[in-house]
């Protein structure tokens, strides 16, 4: 009961903090991105510990191993995609007169 | 005693197997997240996230799902206590909140589609509907599972077989809230950066 309540309160605090950081524009540009991703990761850890009880139970070590390997695949997938597609967009940019802004408008 | 111990080990293995499934599901969501992150700027001249999404509405959805994850945790405590009535009570609570969440999400989708911003409009909206829709589909499956589980508890009581199944249902529901944190952050909050 205590574990769920702690997790619940922490999750609410982190969600509200992320919301206000964006709604009130507490940071600018890259800093804001870092802040909200950081808050999301913090909430991820909070919920893993207090809701999913990772680290408790008999076989929890294997649960952790599978989680960590999944996370490493997730990171390769997400960072890799962004990296590759960013460079593709950059290299595919056409000479100025052509209407190319759809390709690069990110 | 030995039989009980063996049963316990089998349950642990089944739950571990389910955990492995959840982790592969996480990888699938990561692919959808990566697609969204790559395509979020490709609006083909249409409106972007900032024009389409309402932050307060997304915050409301987040709270509904978070509270449902919490009540699902309370259900798991009731399961451990072996209290059939409390378990059903908290599952009804969770189910109601889950249905509310799904209704909110479908309202949002129908408004987007009514305004001509469906998945056919541009790559950004395709990836948005794929990501958020897949999560919504998981929620719908979870709700269906919950209804079936409640019937089972009602008619058969909290037998060890059903308790073992409930453990996995509860894991599944917490997992969906975990994924939603990132949808809230990367889809909705990030649109306003």
PDB file of C-alpha atoms in Angstrom:
ATOM      1  CA  UNK A   1       0.000   0.000   0.000  1.00  0.00           C
ATOM      2  CA  UNK A   2       2.742   2.411   1.013  1.00  0.00           C
ATOM      3  CA  UNK A   3       4.745   1.575  -2.092  1.00  0.00           C
ATOM      4  CA  UNK A   4       1.780   2.311  -4.386  1.00  0.00           C
ATOM      5  CA  UNK A   5       0.975   5.558  -2.636  1.00  0.00           C
ATOM      6  CA  UNK A   6       4.599   6.750  -2.885  1.00  0.00           C
ATOM      7  CA  UNK A   7       4.723   5.838  -6.563  1.00  0.00           C
ATOM      8  CA  UNK A   8       1.394   7.500  -7.243  1.00  0.00           C
ATOM      9  CA  UNK A   9       2.303  10.793  -5.540  1.00  0.00           C
ATOM     10  CA  UNK A  10       5.740  10.916  -7.191  1.00  0.00           C
ATOM     11  CA  UNK A  11       4.179  10.218 -10.604  1.00  0.00           C
ATOM     12  CA  UNK A  12       1.664  13.035 -10.165  1.00  0.00           C
ATOM     13  CA  UNK A  13       4.376  15.456  -9.083  1.00  0.00           C
ATOM     14  CA  UNK A  14       6.581  14.536 -12.051  1.00  0.00           C
ATOM     15  CA  UNK A  15       3.687  14.770 -14.547  1.00  0.00           C
ATOM     16  CA  UNK A  16       2.575  18.166 -13.230  1.00  0.00           C
ATOM     17  CA  UNK A  17       6.189  19.417 -13.231  1.00  0.00           C
ATOM     18  CA  UNK A  18       6.612  18.388 -16.892  1.00  0.00           C
ATOM     19  CA  UNK A  19       3.289  19.997 -17.792  1.00  0.00           C
ATOM     20  CA  UNK A  20       4.170  23.312 -16.161  1.00  0.00           C
ATOM     21  CA  UNK A  21       7.681  23.332 -17.593  1.00  0.00           C
ATOM     22  CA  UNK A  22       6.081  23.320 -21.051  1.00  0.00           C
ATOM     23  CA  UNK A  23       2.912  25.347 -20.376  1.00  0.00           C
ATOM     24  CA  UNK A  24       4.862  28.145 -18.683  1.00  0.00           C
ATOM     25  CA  UNK A  25       7.921  27.712 -20.925  1.00  0.00           C
ATOM     26  CA  UNK A  26      10.215  27.545 -17.899  1.00  0.00           C
ATOM     27  CA  UNK A  27      13.181  26.713 -20.129  1.00  0.00           C
ATOM     28  CA  UNK A  28      13.959  27.521 -23.739  1.00  0.00           C
ATOM     29  CA  UNK A  29      14.721  25.265 -26.681  1.00  0.00           C
ATOM     30  CA  UNK A  30      17.031  22.333 -26.043  1.00  0.00           C
ATOM     31  CA  UNK A  31      16.947  22.793 -22.267  1.00  0.00           C
ATOM     32  CA  UNK A  32      13.187  22.283 -22.243  1.00  0.00           C
ATOM     33  CA  UNK A  33      13.553  19.065 -24.268  1.00  0.00           C
ATOM     34  CA  UNK A  34      16.176  17.782 -21.840  1.00  0.00           C
ATOM     35  CA  UNK A  35      13.956  18.738 -18.890  1.00  0.00           C
ATOM     36  CA  UNK A  36      10.799  16.958 -20.063  1.00  0.00           C
ATOM     37  CA  UNK A  37      12.657  13.840 -21.248  1.00  0.00           C
ATOM     38  CA  UNK A  38      14.481  13.768 -17.904  1.00  0.00           C
ATOM     39  CA  UNK A  39      11.173  14.004 -16.025  1.00  0.00           C
ATOM     40  CA  UNK A  40       9.675  11.233 -18.187  1.00  0.00           C
ATOM     41  CA  UNK A  41      12.660   8.960 -17.495  1.00  0.00           C
ATOM     42  CA  UNK A  42      12.394   9.722 -13.772  1.00  0.00           C
ATOM     43  CA  UNK A  43       8.731   8.740 -13.826  1.00  0.00           C
ATOM     44  CA  UNK A  44       9.619   5.601 -15.797  1.00  0.00           C
ATOM     45  CA  UNK A  45      11.999   4.555 -13.024  1.00  0.00           C
ATOM     46  CA  UNK A  46       9.508   5.511 -10.279  1.00  0.00           C
ATOM     47  CA  UNK A  47       6.767   3.383 -11.818  1.00  0.00           C
ATOM     48  CA  UNK A  48       9.124   0.475 -12.476  1.00  0.00           C
ATOM     49  CA  UNK A  49      10.100   0.440  -8.802  1.00  0.00           C
ATOM     50  CA  UNK A  50       6.829   1.275  -7.059  1.00  0.00           C
ATOM     51  CA  UNK A  51       4.180  -0.105  -9.444  1.00  0.00           C
ATOM     52  CA  UNK A  52       5.892  -2.986 -11.215  1.00  0.00           C
ATOM     53  CA  UNK A  53       8.029  -3.837  -8.142  1.00  0.00           C
ATOM     54  CA  UNK A  54      11.134  -4.467 -10.162  1.00  0.00           C
ATOM     55  CA  UNK A  55      13.872  -5.872  -7.975  1.00  0.00           C
ATOM     56  CA  UNK A  56      11.486  -7.730  -5.688  1.00  0.00           C
ATOM     57  CA  UNK A  57      10.490 -11.386  -5.932  1.00  0.00           C
ATOM     58  CA  UNK A  58      12.494 -14.527  -6.503  1.00  0.00           C
ATOM     59  CA  UNK A  59      13.571 -14.265 -10.135  1.00  0.00           C
ATOM     60  CA  UNK A  60      13.850 -10.512 -10.332  1.00  0.00           C
ATOM     61  CA  UNK A  61      17.419 -10.600 -11.591  1.00  0.00           C
ATOM     62  CA  UNK A  62      16.306 -12.125 -14.885  1.00  0.00           C
ATOM     63  CA  UNK A  63      13.489  -9.615 -15.179  1.00  0.00           C
ATOM     64  CA  UNK A  64      16.098  -6.900 -14.909  1.00  0.00           C
ATOM     65  CA  UNK A  65      18.356  -8.545 -17.502  1.00  0.00           C
ATOM     66  CA  UNK A  66      15.521  -8.733 -20.039  1.00  0.00           C
ATOM     67  CA  UNK A  67      14.508  -5.156 -19.270  1.00  0.00           C
ATOM     68  CA  UNK A  68      18.046  -3.867 -19.784  1.00  0.00           C
ATOM     69  CA  UNK A  69      18.479  -5.708 -23.081  1.00  0.00           C
ATOM     70  CA  UNK A  70      15.113  -4.350 -24.255  1.00  0.00           C
ATOM     71  CA  UNK A  71      16.173  -0.843 -23.274  1.00  0.00           C
ATOM     72  CA  UNK A  72      19.429  -1.178 -25.206  1.00  0.00           C
ATOM     73  CA  UNK A  73      17.482  -2.223 -28.326  1.00  0.00           C
ATOM     74  CA  UNK A  74      15.088   0.684 -27.770  1.00  0.00           C
ATOM     75  CA  UNK A  75      17.969   3.158 -27.561  1.00  0.00           C
ATOM     76  CA  UNK A  76      19.672   1.820 -30.694  1.00  0.00           C
ATOM     77  CA  UNK A  77      16.355   1.914 -32.557  1.00  0.00           C
ATOM     78  CA  UNK A  78      15.323   5.420 -31.542  1.00  0.00           C
ATOM     79  CA  UNK A  79      18.681   7.198 -31.545  1.00  0.00           C
ATOM     80  CA  UNK A  80      19.801   5.326 -34.660  1.00  0.00           C
ATOM     81  CA  UNK A  81      16.648   6.237 -36.593  1.00  0.00           C
ATOM     82  CA  UNK A  82      16.874   9.905 -35.662  1.00  0.00           C
ATOM     83  CA  UNK A  83      20.557  10.022 -36.488  1.00  0.00           C
ATOM     84  CA  UNK A  84      20.283   8.322 -39.863  1.00  0.00           C
ATOM     85  CA  UNK A  85      17.172  10.189 -40.973  1.00  0.00           C
ATOM     86  CA  UNK A  86      18.647  13.514 -39.937  1.00  0.00           C
ATOM     87  CA  UNK A  87      21.698  12.894 -42.119  1.00  0.00           C
ATOM     88  CA  UNK A  88      19.544  11.653 -44.997  1.00  0.00           C
ATOM     89  CA  UNK A  89      17.463  14.817 -44.872  1.00  0.00           C
ATOM     90  CA  UNK A  90      20.629  16.883 -44.758  1.00  0.00           C
ATOM     91  CA  UNK A  91      22.234  15.115 -47.711  1.00  0.00           C
ATOM     92  CA  UNK A  92      19.050  15.013 -49.773  1.00  0.00           C
ATOM     93  CA  UNK A  93      18.595  18.764 -49.654  1.00  0.00           C
ATOM     94  CA  UNK A  94      18.169  19.965 -53.227  1.00  0.00           C
ATOM     95  CA  UNK A  95      19.690  23.140 -54.692  1.00  0.00           C
ATOM     96  CA  UNK A  96      17.956  26.323 -53.719  1.00  0.00           C
ATOM     97  CA  UNK A  97      15.568  27.094 -56.616  1.00  0.00           C
ATOM     98  CA  UNK A  98      13.746  23.777 -56.361  1.00  0.00           C
ATOM     99  CA  UNK A  99      10.881  23.540 -53.949  1.00  0.00           C
ATOM    100  CA  UNK A 100      12.623  21.417 -51.357  1.00  0.00           C
ATOM    101  CA  UNK A 101      11.254  22.590 -48.074  1.00  0.00           C
ATOM    102  CA  UNK A 102       8.986  19.574 -47.659  1.00  0.00           C
ATOM    103  CA  UNK A 103      12.039  17.407 -47.429  1.00  0.00           C
ATOM    104  CA  UNK A 104      13.786  19.418 -44.813  1.00  0.00           C
ATOM    105  CA  UNK A 105      11.075  21.182 -42.940  1.00  0.00           C
ATOM    106  CA  UNK A 106      12.146  19.613 -39.710  1.00  0.00           C
TER     107      UNK A 106
ATOM    108  CA  UNK B   1       4.254 -28.922   0.069  1.00  0.00           C
ATOM    109  CA  UNK B   2       6.427 -30.045  -2.795  1.00  0.00           C
ATOM    110  CA  UNK B   3       3.521 -29.772  -5.186  1.00  0.00           C
ATOM    111  CA  UNK B   4       2.739 -26.282  -3.944  1.00  0.00           C
ATOM    112  CA  UNK B   5       6.353 -25.290  -4.443  1.00  0.00           C
ATOM    113  CA  UNK B   6       6.345 -26.700  -7.954  1.00  0.00           C
ATOM    114  CA  UNK B   7       3.155 -24.819  -8.752  1.00  0.00           C
ATOM    115  CA  UNK B   8       4.772 -21.654  -7.446  1.00  0.00           C
ATOM    116  CA  UNK B   9       7.771 -22.142  -9.711  1.00  0.00           C
ATOM    117  CA  UNK B  10       5.565 -22.699 -12.760  1.00  0.00           C
ATOM    118  CA  UNK B  11       3.662 -19.500 -12.000  1.00  0.00           C
ATOM    119  CA  UNK B  12       6.926 -17.622 -11.667  1.00  0.00           C
ATOM    120  CA  UNK B  13       8.038 -18.943 -15.033  1.00  0.00           C
ATOM    121  CA  UNK B  14       4.762 -17.997 -16.679  1.00  0.00           C
ATOM    122  CA  UNK B  15       4.968 -14.505 -15.223  1.00  0.00           C
ATOM    123  CA  UNK B  16       8.581 -14.228 -16.348  1.00  0.00           C
ATOM    124  CA  UNK B  17       7.491 -15.268 -19.854  1.00  0.00           C
ATOM    125  CA  UNK B  18       4.842 -12.584 -19.768  1.00  0.00           C
ATOM    126  CA  UNK B  19       7.461 -10.065 -18.694  1.00  0.00           C
ATOM    127  CA  UNK B  20       9.548 -11.044 -21.731  1.00  0.00           C
ATOM    128  CA  UNK B  21       6.478 -10.444 -23.925  1.00  0.00           C
ATOM    129  CA  UNK B  22       6.041  -6.993 -22.356  1.00  0.00           C
ATOM    130  CA  UNK B  23       9.645  -6.160 -23.131  1.00  0.00           C
ATOM    131  CA  UNK B  24       9.222  -7.151 -26.800  1.00  0.00           C
ATOM    132  CA  UNK B  25       6.103  -4.998 -26.821  1.00  0.00           C
ATOM    133  CA  UNK B  26       8.298  -2.175 -25.544  1.00  0.00           C
ATOM    134  CA  UNK B  27      10.593  -2.684 -28.535  1.00  0.00           C
ATOM    135  CA  UNK B  28       7.582  -2.508 -30.868  1.00  0.00           C
ATOM    136  CA  UNK B  29       6.485   0.743 -29.259  1.00  0.00           C
ATOM    137  CA  UNK B  30      10.049   2.022 -29.632  1.00  0.00           C
ATOM    138  CA  UNK B  31       9.810   1.441 -33.399  1.00  0.00           C
ATOM    139  CA  UNK B  32       6.584   3.469 -33.475  1.00  0.00           C
ATOM    140  CA  UNK B  33       8.165   6.184 -31.321  1.00  0.00           C
ATOM    141  CA  UNK B  34      11.178   6.341 -33.642  1.00  0.00           C
ATOM    142  CA  UNK B  35       8.875   6.621 -36.666  1.00  0.00           C
ATOM    143  CA  UNK B  36       6.949   9.415 -34.999  1.00  0.00           C
ATOM    144  CA  UNK B  37      10.111  11.247 -33.960  1.00  0.00           C
ATOM    145  CA  UNK B  38      11.471  11.098 -37.510  1.00  0.00           C
ATOM    146  CA  UNK B  39       8.228  12.147 -39.205  1.00  0.00           C
ATOM    147  CA  UNK B  40       6.859  14.686 -36.741  1.00  0.00           C
ATOM    148  CA  UNK B  41       8.000  17.620 -38.870  1.00  0.00           C
ATOM    149  CA  UNK B  42       6.656  16.247 -42.162  1.00  0.00           C
ATOM    150  CA  UNK B  43       3.276  17.943 -42.111  1.00  0.00           C
ATOM    151  CA  UNK B  44       3.043  18.511 -45.885  1.00  0.00           C
ATOM    152  CA  UNK B  45       1.904  22.075 -45.329  1.00  0.00           C
ATOM    153  CA  UNK B  46      -0.768  21.010 -42.835  1.00  0.00           C
ATOM    154  CA  UNK B  47      -1.000  21.977 -39.170  1.00  0.00           C
ATOM    155  CA  UNK B  48       1.639  20.660 -36.741  1.00  0.00           C
ATOM    156  CA  UNK B  49       1.269  19.249 -33.263  1.00  0.00           C
ATOM    157  CA  UNK B  50       1.061  22.652 -31.636  1.00  0.00           C
ATOM    158  CA  UNK B  51      -2.043  23.564 -33.645  1.00  0.00           C
ATOM    159  CA  UNK B  52      -3.700  20.162 -33.251  1.00  0.00           C
ATOM    160  CA  UNK B  53      -3.094  19.056 -29.675  1.00  0.00           C
ATOM    161  CA  UNK B  54      -4.653  20.416 -26.529  1.00  0.00           C
ATOM    162  CA  UNK B  55      -2.184  20.088 -23.650  1.00  0.00           C
ATOM    163  CA  UNK B  56      -4.825  20.259 -20.919  1.00  0.00           C
ATOM    164  CA  UNK B  57      -6.792  17.493 -22.570  1.00  0.00           C
ATOM    165  CA  UNK B  58      -3.674  15.317 -22.779  1.00  0.00           C
ATOM    166  CA  UNK B  59      -2.955  16.068 -19.122  1.00  0.00           C
ATOM    167  CA  UNK B  60      -6.471  14.943 -18.231  1.00  0.00           C
ATOM    168  CA  UNK B  61      -5.953  11.680 -20.158  1.00  0.00           C
ATOM    169  CA  UNK B  62      -2.639  11.208 -18.341  1.00  0.00           C
ATOM    170  CA  UNK B  63      -4.270  11.644 -14.933  1.00  0.00           C
ATOM    171  CA  UNK B  64      -7.120   9.268 -15.720  1.00  0.00           C
ATOM    172  CA  UNK B  65      -4.672   6.559 -16.777  1.00  0.00           C
ATOM    173  CA  UNK B  66      -2.351   7.220 -13.842  1.00  0.00           C
ATOM    174  CA  UNK B  67      -5.184   6.927 -11.327  1.00  0.00           C
ATOM    175  CA  UNK B  68      -6.344   3.724 -13.028  1.00  0.00           C
ATOM    176  CA  UNK B  69      -2.815   2.329 -12.699  1.00  0.00           C
ATOM    177  CA  UNK B  70      -2.941   3.214  -8.999  1.00  0.00           C
ATOM    178  CA  UNK B  71      -6.340   1.575  -8.402  1.00  0.00           C
ATOM    179  CA  UNK B  72      -5.043  -1.457 -10.283  1.00  0.00           C
ATOM    180  CA  UNK B  73      -2.237  -1.567  -7.705  1.00  0.00           C
ATOM    181  CA  UNK B  74      -4.843  -1.411  -4.929  1.00  0.00           C
ATOM    182  CA  UNK B  75      -6.578  -4.355  -6.630  1.00  0.00           C
ATOM    183  CA  UNK B  76      -3.318  -6.293  -6.471  1.00  0.00           C
ATOM    184  CA  UNK B  77      -3.126  -5.632  -2.723  1.00  0.00           C
ATOM    185  CA  UNK B  78      -6.696  -6.909  -2.366  1.00  0.00           C
ATOM    186  CA  UNK B  79      -5.686 -10.033  -4.323  1.00  0.00           C
ATOM    187  CA  UNK B  80      -2.803 -10.637  -1.914  1.00  0.00           C
ATOM    188  CA  UNK B  81      -5.177 -10.236   1.021  1.00  0.00           C
ATOM    189  CA  UNK B  82      -7.477 -12.778  -0.608  1.00  0.00           C
ATOM    190  CA  UNK B  83     -10.454 -10.464  -0.427  1.00  0.00           C
ATOM    191  CA  UNK B  84     -12.748 -11.249  -3.340  1.00  0.00           C
ATOM    192  CA  UNK B  85     -15.100  -8.285  -2.869  1.00  0.00           C
ATOM    193  CA  UNK B  86     -12.318  -5.727  -2.554  1.00  0.00           C
ATOM    194  CA  UNK B  87     -10.588  -7.138  -5.620  1.00  0.00           C
ATOM    195  CA  UNK B  88     -13.738  -6.813  -7.695  1.00  0.00           C
ATOM    196  CA  UNK B  89     -14.381  -3.330  -6.288  1.00  0.00           C
ATOM    197  CA  UNK B  90     -10.957  -2.028  -7.335  1.00  0.00           C
ATOM    198  CA  UNK B  91     -11.125  -3.735 -10.716  1.00  0.00           C
ATOM    199  CA  UNK B  92     -14.489  -2.081 -11.401  1.00  0.00           C
ATOM    200  CA  UNK B  93     -12.850   1.225 -10.473  1.00  0.00           C
ATOM    201  CA  UNK B  94      -9.904   0.549 -12.813  1.00  0.00           C
ATOM    202  CA  UNK B  95     -12.217  -0.585 -15.589  1.00  0.00           C
ATOM    203  CA  UNK B  96     -14.308   2.586 -15.345  1.00  0.00           C
ATOM    204  CA  UNK B  97     -11.212   4.775 -15.509  1.00  0.00           C
ATOM    205  CA  UNK B  98      -9.846   2.741 -18.406  1.00  0.00           C
ATOM    206  CA  UNK B  99     -13.099   3.168 -20.311  1.00  0.00           C
ATOM    207  CA  UNK B 100     -13.012   6.901 -19.563  1.00  0.00           C
ATOM    208  CA  UNK B 101      -9.494   7.091 -20.962  1.00  0.00           C
ATOM    209  CA  UNK B 102     -10.494   5.234 -24.108  1.00  0.00           C
ATOM    210  CA  UNK B 103     -13.541   7.485 -24.553  1.00  0.00           C
ATOM    211  CA  UNK B 104     -11.351  10.602 -24.189  1.00  0.00           C
ATOM    212  CA  UNK B 105      -8.877   9.277 -26.738  1.00  0.00           C
ATOM    213  CA  UNK B 106     -11.588   8.374 -29.236  1.00  0.00           C
ATOM    214  CA  UNK B 107     -13.118  11.842 -28.775  1.00  0.00           C
ATOM    215  CA  UNK B 108      -9.766  13.382 -29.605  1.00  0.00           C
ATOM    216  CA  UNK B 109      -9.391  11.137 -32.675  1.00  0.00           C
ATOM    217  CA  UNK B 110     -12.886  11.901 -33.941  1.00  0.00           C
ATOM    218  CA  UNK B 111     -12.301  15.654 -33.599  1.00  0.00           C
ATOM    219  CA  UNK B 112      -9.061  15.359 -35.557  1.00  0.00           C
ATOM    220  CA  UNK B 113     -10.718  13.313 -38.285  1.00  0.00           C
ATOM    221  CA  UNK B 114     -13.766  15.603 -38.432  1.00  0.00           C
ATOM    222  CA  UNK B 115     -11.436  18.550 -39.051  1.00  0.00           C
ATOM    223  CA  UNK B 116      -9.832  16.728 -41.968  1.00  0.00           C
ATOM    224  CA  UNK B 117      -6.708  15.779 -40.036  1.00  0.00           C
ATOM    225  CA  UNK B 118      -6.909  12.005 -40.369  1.00  0.00           C
ATOM    226  CA  UNK B 119      -3.967   9.646 -40.917  1.00  0.00           C
ATOM    227  CA  UNK B 120      -4.257  10.093 -44.674  1.00  0.00           C
ATOM    228  CA  UNK B 121      -3.313  13.765 -44.567  1.00  0.00           C
ATOM    229  CA  UNK B 122       0.435  13.559 -43.988  1.00  0.00           C
ATOM    230  CA  UNK B 123       3.273  11.444 -42.607  1.00  0.00           C
ATOM    231  CA  UNK B 124       3.162  13.216 -39.250  1.00  0.00           C
ATOM    232  CA  UNK B 125      -0.496  12.302 -38.690  1.00  0.00           C
ATOM    233  CA  UNK B 126       0.020   8.744 -39.990  1.00  0.00           C
ATOM    234  CA  UNK B 127       2.750   8.165 -37.427  1.00  0.00           C
ATOM    235  CA  UNK B 128       0.677   9.872 -34.714  1.00  0.00           C
ATOM    236  CA  UNK B 129      -2.335   7.642 -35.280  1.00  0.00           C
ATOM    237  CA  UNK B 130      -0.132   4.543 -35.556  1.00  0.00           C
ATOM    238  CA  UNK B 131       1.589   5.236 -32.238  1.00  0.00           C
ATOM    239  CA  UNK B 132      -1.323   6.516 -30.147  1.00  0.00           C
ATOM    240  CA  UNK B 133      -3.770   4.120 -31.814  1.00  0.00           C
ATOM    241  CA  UNK B 134      -1.602   1.090 -31.006  1.00  0.00           C
ATOM    242  CA  UNK B 135      -1.504   2.168 -27.383  1.00  0.00           C
ATOM    243  CA  UNK B 136      -5.292   2.635 -27.421  1.00  0.00           C
ATOM    244  CA  UNK B 137      -5.699  -0.834 -28.906  1.00  0.00           C
ATOM    245  CA  UNK B 138      -3.629  -2.260 -26.044  1.00  0.00           C
ATOM    246  CA  UNK B 139      -5.885  -0.419 -23.591  1.00  0.00           C
ATOM    247  CA  UNK B 140      -8.977  -1.896 -25.262  1.00  0.00           C
ATOM    248  CA  UNK B 141      -7.492  -5.409 -25.038  1.00  0.00           C
ATOM    249  CA  UNK B 142      -6.601  -4.804 -21.388  1.00  0.00           C
ATOM    250  CA  UNK B 143     -10.174  -3.718 -20.640  1.00  0.00           C
ATOM    251  CA  UNK B 144     -11.567  -6.818 -22.302  1.00  0.00           C
ATOM    252  CA  UNK B 145      -9.157  -8.954 -20.291  1.00  0.00           C
ATOM    253  CA  UNK B 146     -10.286  -7.167 -17.120  1.00  0.00           C
ATOM    254  CA  UNK B 147     -13.955  -7.917 -17.816  1.00  0.00           C
ATOM    255  CA  UNK B 148     -13.167 -11.603 -18.367  1.00  0.00           C
ATOM    256  CA  UNK B 149     -11.038 -11.676 -15.212  1.00  0.00           C
ATOM    257  CA  UNK B 150     -13.836 -10.146 -13.137  1.00  0.00           C
ATOM    258  CA  UNK B 151     -16.281 -12.805 -14.298  1.00  0.00           C
ATOM    259  CA  UNK B 152     -13.727 -15.457 -13.361  1.00  0.00           C
ATOM    260  CA  UNK B 153     -13.198 -13.989  -9.893  1.00  0.00           C
ATOM    261  CA  UNK B 154     -16.956 -13.677  -9.418  1.00  0.00           C
ATOM    262  CA  UNK B 155     -17.744 -17.267 -10.322  1.00  0.00           C
ATOM    263  CA  UNK B 156     -14.628 -19.151  -9.249  1.00  0.00           C
ATOM    264  CA  UNK B 157     -13.190 -16.995  -6.464  1.00  0.00           C
ATOM    265  CA  UNK B 158      -9.514 -16.214  -5.938  1.00  0.00           C
ATOM    266  CA  UNK B 159      -8.039 -19.635  -6.687  1.00  0.00           C
ATOM    267  CA  UNK B 160      -4.273 -19.880  -7.161  1.00  0.00           C
ATOM    268  CA  UNK B 161      -4.787 -20.263 -10.916  1.00  0.00           C
ATOM    269  CA  UNK B 162      -6.782 -17.039 -11.119  1.00  0.00           C
ATOM    270  CA  UNK B 163      -4.424 -15.161  -8.798  1.00  0.00           C
ATOM    271  CA  UNK B 164      -1.563 -16.086 -11.110  1.00  0.00           C
ATOM    272  CA  UNK B 165      -3.503 -14.756 -14.112  1.00  0.00           C
ATOM    273  CA  UNK B 166      -4.375 -11.556 -12.265  1.00  0.00           C
ATOM    274  CA  UNK B 167      -0.683 -10.943 -11.556  1.00  0.00           C
ATOM    275  CA  UNK B 168      -0.092 -10.738 -15.296  1.00  0.00           C
ATOM    276  CA  UNK B 169      -3.139  -8.580 -15.957  1.00  0.00           C
ATOM    277  CA  UNK B 170      -1.908  -6.109 -13.333  1.00  0.00           C
ATOM    278  CA  UNK B 171       1.592  -6.100 -14.878  1.00  0.00           C
ATOM    279  CA  UNK B 172       0.052  -5.432 -18.296  1.00  0.00           C
ATOM    280  CA  UNK B 173      -1.984  -2.508 -17.018  1.00  0.00           C
ATOM    281  CA  UNK B 174       0.960  -0.868 -15.237  1.00  0.00           C
ATOM    282  CA  UNK B 175       3.021  -1.356 -18.392  1.00  0.00           C
ATOM    283  CA  UNK B 176       0.464   0.549 -20.482  1.00  0.00           C
ATOM    284  CA  UNK B 177       0.716   3.514 -18.135  1.00  0.00           C
ATOM    285  CA  UNK B 178       4.493   3.314 -18.466  1.00  0.00           C
ATOM    286  CA  UNK B 179       4.234   3.629 -22.258  1.00  0.00           C
ATOM    287  CA  UNK B 180       1.764   6.497 -21.943  1.00  0.00           C
ATOM    288  CA  UNK B 181       4.292   8.607 -19.989  1.00  0.00           C
ATOM    289  CA  UNK B 182       6.404   8.703 -23.138  1.00  0.00           C
ATOM    290  CA  UNK B 183       3.446   9.362 -25.429  1.00  0.00           C
ATOM    291  CA  UNK B 184       2.457  12.293 -23.214  1.00  0.00           C
ATOM    292  CA  UNK B 185       6.016  13.623 -23.254  1.00  0.00           C
ATOM    293  CA  UNK B 186       7.129  13.000 -26.819  1.00  0.00           C
ATOM    294  CA  UNK B 187       3.849  13.488 -28.683  1.00  0.00           C
ATOM    295  CA  UNK B 188       2.032  16.151 -26.654  1.00  0.00           C
ATOM    296  CA  UNK B 189       4.547  18.078 -24.544  1.00  0.00           C
ATOM    297  CA  UNK B 190       7.252  18.043 -27.213  1.00  0.00           C
ATOM    298  CA  UNK B 191       4.831  19.627 -29.697  1.00  0.00           C
ATOM    299  CA  UNK B 192       4.889  22.769 -27.556  1.00  0.00           C
ATOM    300  CA  UNK B 193       8.659  23.075 -27.245  1.00  0.00           C
TER     301      UNK B 193
END
